[in-house]
Amino acid sequence: MKQKKIFFSIITPVLNNSKIKNVFRCLRNQTFRNFEHIVIDGGSNKKIIRIFKKNRKNISHLIVEKDNGIYDAINKGIKLSRGKVIGILNADDIYFPETLKLVNKYFSKRKIDYIFGSVLKERLMHGFWPHKIWYKFNVYPAHSCGFFLKKKIHDRLGLYDLNFKYSSDRDFIFRLINTKYRGISSKKNEVFGKF
């Protein structure tokens, strides 16, 4: 029997953050179910390991080992991923129940390579302004919970550069913007998650 192709690979980097319980809950509540969940832990304490054990059936891949920070963890997850589209969901962020269904609709009906969705972070953050990257820091609402891209982009552009300890996501977005890949933002009222 032919195995169904995975649409989403959701990657969660974590280190000693018990809020990851909310990540497992929000993924269980997704109305679109064709995804794998990859958890990359940098060597958390026993309390977090117990949370993993409790949620083991909902984790597609789990790596627990020391790493070189969040972007190293994300890179490990990308290398393991089998989905067509990658989403990063940090341990203290969540998706809303319709998020993956909505993102799937965008990728299925539009010719896009990546998308930034609206997110809540004390206030609603929305939009995508790639032409402002030369002089503005925030040209997208959020890297985690609001950003999805086709895996093939990493095959061509590479992974997150570990030389940028705190801004490897910005470096990656900068490289992404300077290609012919097509990215858009969701409608303002289409809120992907809480950041």
mmCIF file of C-alpha atoms in Angstrom, residues 5 15 29 46 74 125 145 151 176:
data_model
loop_
_atom_site.group_PDB
_atom_site.id
_atom_site.type_symbol
_atom_site.label_atom_id
_atom_site.label_comp_id
_atom_site.label_asym_id
_atom_site.label_seq_id
_atom_site.Cartn_x
_atom_site.Cartn_y
_atom_site.Cartn_z
ATOM 1 C CA LYS A 5 2.702 11.934 1.507
ATOM 2 C CA LEU A 15 15.101 23.622 26.070
ATOM 3 C CA ASN A 29 -6.642 20.388 18.015
ATOM 4 C CA LYS A 46 13.477 15.475 33.759
ATOM 5 C CA ILE A 74 15.778 23.912 13.756
ATOM 6 C CA MET A 125 0.916 41.782 13.881
ATOM 7 C CA CYS A 145 3.953 30.243 14.222
ATOM 8 C CA LYS A 151 11.023 22.382 1.994
ATOM 9 C CA LEU A 176 14.913 34.255 0.672
#
